[in-house]
Amino acid sequence: MSKIVFVMTGADHWTLADGTQHPTGFWAEEAVAPYQAFKAAGHEIVIATPGGVVPPLDQASLAPQFNGGEEGARKMADALASISEIQHPVKLEDVDLDDYAAVFYPGGHGPMEDLAVDATSGRLLTSALKSGKPLGVVCHAPAALLAATEADGSNAFAGYRLTGFSNVEETQNGLAAGAKWLLQDRLVEIGADYRAGEPWAPNVVVDRNLVTGQNPASAGPAAAEILKKLT
């Protein structure tokens, strides 16, 4: 089958407004659920990060309260450990869109730190959007869209219906008050047609080849929408 590239954060912290570094990385479920769905459908996964660093895990994403209890947490940890590709990422700078059938960005707060200002990622996102290939972006990963700037200064995603981690969710998460900026606000500022769903419930928005998910619970459903586009 075809190859799908996962573009993942290389950041292990998110710098807050007061300069403190909140430990983070990628969120386990947002990598695991799509990975399992794509692999089950017979696709090959390649993981890419800025500089080719091993993507850091947000350890909180393996906590029982985020995985339905102790058993769920163990299953998530085991599933994550089975993804050997995470330990062998390629450099984002070396990714050639022509080699892949789809592009997928898992979230976690990490992308708020690095991918939000990564020009290489921004160019890949812009090219993927214009190519018509399925492009999936979940939770906090839509922060990467902020770097998708056109030559005239506009954003490539202006006018697209999309979603991402909401202000309400960030507030309930306890981090909104200390943040430099909030994802929902920035997505609106770039001209995107932001669509919020119920906090923490699956919410997937599809606009042309762009598939976005609001939160961790949306990662699996977003992957399912991408698979529909690959058939």
Protein backbone atom coordinates (compact mmCIF):
# COMPACT_ATOMS: atom_id res chain seq x y z
CA MET A 1 0.00 0.00 0.00
CA SER A 2 0.98 3.64 0.16
CA LYS A 3 3.04 5.63 2.63
CA ILE A 4 1.72 8.20 5.09
CA VAL A 5 4.01 10.68 6.80
CA PHE A 6 3.37 11.63 10.42
CA VAL A 7 4.85 15.05 11.18
CA MET A 8 5.50 15.19 14.92
CA THR A 9 6.86 17.70 17.38
CA GLY A 10 10.45 17.71 18.54
CA ALA A 11 9.69 19.93 21.53
CA ASP A 12 9.57 18.55 25.07
CA HIS A 13 8.16 21.75 26.60
CA TRP A 14 5.75 24.60 25.97
CA THR A 15 6.94 28.02 27.08
CA LEU A 16 4.25 29.85 29.04
CA ALA A 17 3.71 33.60 29.26
CA ASP A 18 5.85 33.94 32.39
CA GLY A 19 8.76 32.09 30.77
CA THR A 20 8.29 28.80 32.61
CA GLN A 21 8.50 25.61 30.59
CA HIS A 22 5.52 23.29 30.83
CA PRO A 23 6.69 19.70 30.15
CA THR A 24 4.98 18.30 27.07
CA GLY A 25 5.58 16.60 23.71
CA PHE A 26 3.14 14.60 21.60
CA TRP A 27 -0.06 13.11 23.02
CA ALA A 28 -0.03 9.31 22.94
CA GLU A 29 -3.58 8.64 21.77
CA GLU A 30 -3.22 11.10 18.90
CA ALA A 31 -0.35 9.08 17.46
CA VAL A 32 -1.47 5.59 18.48
CA ALA A 33 -5.09 5.62 17.26
CA PRO A 34 -4.31 6.91 13.74
CA TYR A 35 -1.20 4.73 13.48
CA GLN A 36 -3.20 1.61 14.27
CA ALA A 37 -5.95 2.59 11.83
CA PHE A 38 -3.55 3.30 8.99
CA LYS A 39 -1.47 0.16 9.60
CA ALA A 40 -4.59 -1.99 9.77
CA ALA A 41 -5.52 -0.64 6.34
CA GLY A 42 -2.12 -1.72 5.03
CA HIS A 43 -0.33 1.61 4.87
CA GLU A 44 3.30 2.26 5.74
CA ILE A 45 4.04 5.00 8.28
CA VAL A 46 7.08 7.28 8.22
CA ILE A 47 7.61 9.67 11.12
CA ALA A 48 9.28 13.03 10.52
CA THR A 49 10.38 15.67 13.04
CA PRO A 50 12.35 18.91 12.87
CA GLY A 51 15.98 17.86 12.66
CA GLY A 52 15.06 14.19 12.87
CA VAL A 53 14.96 14.15 16.68
CA VAL A 54 13.00 11.40 18.42
CA PRO A 55 9.61 12.95 19.23
CA PRO A 56 9.21 13.39 23.00
CA LEU A 57 6.15 11.92 24.66
CA ASP A 58 3.97 13.99 26.95
CA GLN A 59 4.09 11.63 29.92
CA ALA A 60 0.72 12.89 31.13
CA SER A 61 -0.87 11.24 28.10
CA LEU A 62 -0.20 7.82 29.66
CA ALA A 63 -1.94 8.70 32.93
CA PRO A 64 -4.90 6.47 33.86
CA GLN A 65 -7.34 9.41 34.00
CA PHE A 66 -6.76 10.06 30.30
CA ASN A 67 -7.04 6.43 29.25
CA GLY A 68 -10.12 5.16 31.04
CA GLY A 69 -8.25 3.68 33.99
CA GLU A 70 -5.16 1.63 34.76
CA GLU A 71 -5.82 -1.07 32.17
CA GLY A 72 -6.36 1.49 29.43
CA ALA A 73 -3.17 3.25 30.41
CA ARG A 74 -1.21 0.01 30.18
CA LYS A 75 -2.69 -0.76 26.77
CA MET A 76 -1.82 2.73 25.52
CA ALA A 77 1.76 2.41 26.80
CA ASP A 78 2.12 -1.01 25.17
CA ALA A 79 0.69 0.23 21.89
CA LEU A 80 3.02 3.20 21.89
CA ALA A 81 6.03 0.99 22.63
CA SER A 82 5.17 -1.14 19.60
CA ILE A 83 5.53 1.81 17.20
CA SER A 84 9.16 1.32 16.25
CA GLU A 85 9.03 4.17 13.74
CA ILE A 86 8.94 6.69 16.60
CA GLN A 87 12.52 5.80 17.49
CA HIS A 88 13.70 6.25 13.90
CA PRO A 89 12.27 9.50 12.52
CA VAL A 90 13.46 11.13 9.34
CA LYS A 91 14.31 14.80 9.13
CA LEU A 92 11.32 16.95 8.31
CA GLU A 93 13.63 18.92 6.04
CA ASP A 94 14.14 15.80 3.89
CA VAL A 95 10.44 14.95 3.40
CA ASP A 96 9.35 14.92 -0.25
CA LEU A 97 5.58 15.16 -0.52
CA ASP A 98 5.66 13.18 -3.75
CA ASP A 99 6.67 10.10 -1.74
CA TYR A 100 3.49 10.07 0.35
CA ALA A 101 -0.22 9.52 -0.20
CA ALA A 102 -1.25 11.50 2.90
CA VAL A 103 0.13 13.75 5.63
CA PHE A 104 -0.89 13.53 9.29
CA TYR A 105 -0.03 15.78 12.24
CA PRO A 106 -0.64 14.36 15.77
CA GLY A 107 -1.00 16.91 18.55
CA GLY A 108 0.04 17.51 22.12
CA HIS A 109 1.23 20.90 23.31
CA GLY A 110 4.62 20.34 21.63
CA PRO A 111 3.55 21.77 18.24
CA MET A 112 2.63 25.02 20.01
CA GLU A 113 6.36 25.41 20.74
CA ASP A 114 8.08 24.33 17.53
CA LEU A 115 5.81 23.57 14.57
CA ALA A 116 3.88 26.82 15.02
CA VAL A 117 6.98 28.70 13.87
CA ASP A 118 8.59 26.05 11.64
CA ALA A 119 8.85 27.33 8.06
CA THR A 120 9.70 23.89 6.66
CA SER A 121 6.54 22.45 8.17
CA GLY A 122 4.61 25.46 6.91
CA ARG A 123 5.77 24.85 3.35
CA LEU A 124 4.87 21.15 3.58
CA LEU A 125 1.40 21.97 4.87
CA THR A 126 0.84 24.49 2.09
CA SER A 127 2.02 22.04 -0.55
CA ALA A 128 -0.09 19.20 0.89
CA LEU A 129 -3.17 21.41 0.96
CA LYS A 130 -2.71 22.45 -2.66
CA SER A 131 -1.86 18.91 -3.80
CA GLY A 132 -5.28 17.55 -2.93
CA LYS A 133 -3.74 14.73 -0.92
CA PRO A 134 -5.46 13.96 2.41
CA LEU A 135 -4.08 16.18 5.16
CA GLY A 136 -4.97 15.40 8.76
CA VAL A 137 -4.21 17.70 11.70
CA VAL A 138 -5.37 16.99 15.25
CA CYS A 139 -5.83 18.78 18.59
CA HIS A 140 -2.93 21.23 19.19
CA ALA A 141 -1.21 20.31 15.92
CA PRO A 142 -3.22 22.94 14.01
CA ALA A 143 -0.76 25.36 15.62
CA ALA A 144 1.49 24.27 12.73
CA LEU A 145 -0.95 25.93 10.33
CA LEU A 146 0.18 29.30 11.64
CA ALA A 147 3.47 28.84 9.75
CA ALA A 148 1.75 28.14 6.42
CA THR A 149 2.29 31.64 5.08
CA GLU A 150 1.86 32.52 1.42
CA ALA A 151 4.19 34.90 -0.47
CA ASP A 152 1.72 37.75 0.00
CA GLY A 153 1.66 37.24 3.76
CA SER A 154 -1.74 35.54 3.89
CA ASN A 155 -2.25 32.11 5.39
CA ALA A 156 -2.84 29.12 3.13
CA PHE A 157 -5.65 27.89 5.39
CA ALA A 158 -7.62 31.14 5.42
CA GLY A 159 -11.24 30.41 4.57
CA TYR A 160 -11.02 26.69 5.37
CA ARG A 161 -13.45 25.13 7.82
CA LEU A 162 -11.42 23.47 10.54
CA THR A 163 -11.17 22.74 14.23
CA GLY A 164 -8.54 22.28 16.91
CA PHE A 165 -8.18 22.37 20.69
CA SER A 166 -10.70 24.92 21.92
CA ASN A 167 -10.34 27.79 24.36
CA VAL A 168 -12.87 26.06 26.62
CA GLU A 169 -10.80 22.87 26.65
CA GLU A 170 -7.58 24.77 27.36
CA THR A 171 -9.31 26.55 30.22
CA GLN A 172 -10.64 23.29 31.64
CA ASN A 173 -7.15 21.87 31.16
CA GLY A 174 -5.88 24.55 33.54
CA LEU A 175 -3.36 26.06 31.12
CA ALA A 176 -5.25 28.86 29.37
CA ALA A 177 -4.52 31.51 32.00
CA GLY A 178 -0.76 31.01 31.72
CA ALA A 179 -0.55 30.66 27.94
CA LYS A 180 1.10 33.20 25.65
CA TRP A 181 -1.70 32.59 23.18
CA LEU A 182 -4.57 30.20 22.60
CA LEU A 183 -4.90 28.02 19.53
CA GLN A 184 -8.53 28.79 18.77
CA ASP A 185 -7.82 32.53 18.84
CA ARG A 186 -4.88 32.24 16.45
CA LEU A 187 -6.77 30.05 14.00
CA VAL A 188 -9.50 32.67 13.84
CA GLU A 189 -6.86 35.40 13.39
CA ILE A 190 -5.38 33.71 10.28
CA GLY A 191 -8.82 33.72 8.70
CA ALA A 192 -9.81 30.09 9.22
CA ASP A 193 -13.46 29.21 9.76
CA TYR A 194 -13.00 27.64 13.17
CA ARG A 195 -15.68 25.17 14.31
CA ALA A 196 -15.78 24.16 17.99
CA GLY A 197 -17.60 21.06 19.19
CA GLU A 198 -18.45 19.93 22.69
CA PRO A 199 -15.39 19.91 24.98
CA TRP A 200 -13.53 16.57 24.94
CA ALA A 201 -16.06 14.89 22.62
CA PRO A 202 -15.03 13.73 19.15
CA ASN A 203 -15.32 16.54 16.60
CA VAL A 204 -13.95 16.15 13.09
CA VAL A 205 -14.26 18.84 10.43
CA VAL A 206 -13.65 17.99 6.77
CA ASP A 207 -13.16 20.70 4.16
CA ARG A 208 -11.94 19.48 0.78
CA ASN A 209 -8.76 17.45 1.47
CA LEU A 210 -8.27 18.94 4.95
CA VAL A 211 -9.34 16.79 7.92
CA THR A 212 -9.03 18.32 11.39
CA GLY A 213 -9.84 16.91 14.83
CA GLN A 214 -10.52 18.97 17.93
CA ASN A 215 -9.03 16.87 20.71
CA PRO A 216 -7.54 13.46 21.58
CA ALA A 217 -10.90 11.72 21.18
CA SER A 218 -11.03 13.04 17.61
CA ALA A 219 -7.78 11.41 16.47
CA GLY A 220 -9.23 8.02 15.57
CA PRO A 221 -12.29 9.47 13.82
CA ALA A 222 -10.03 11.86 11.88
CA ALA A 223 -7.93 8.93 10.70
CA ALA A 224 -11.10 7.17 9.54
CA GLU A 225 -11.99 10.19 7.40
CA ILE A 226 -8.52 10.19 5.86
CA LEU A 227 -8.84 6.48 5.04
CA LYS A 228 -12.09 7.21 3.19
CA LYS A 229 -10.16 9.63 1.00
CA LEU A 230 -7.44 7.06 0.32
CA THR A 231 -9.80 4.36 -0.95
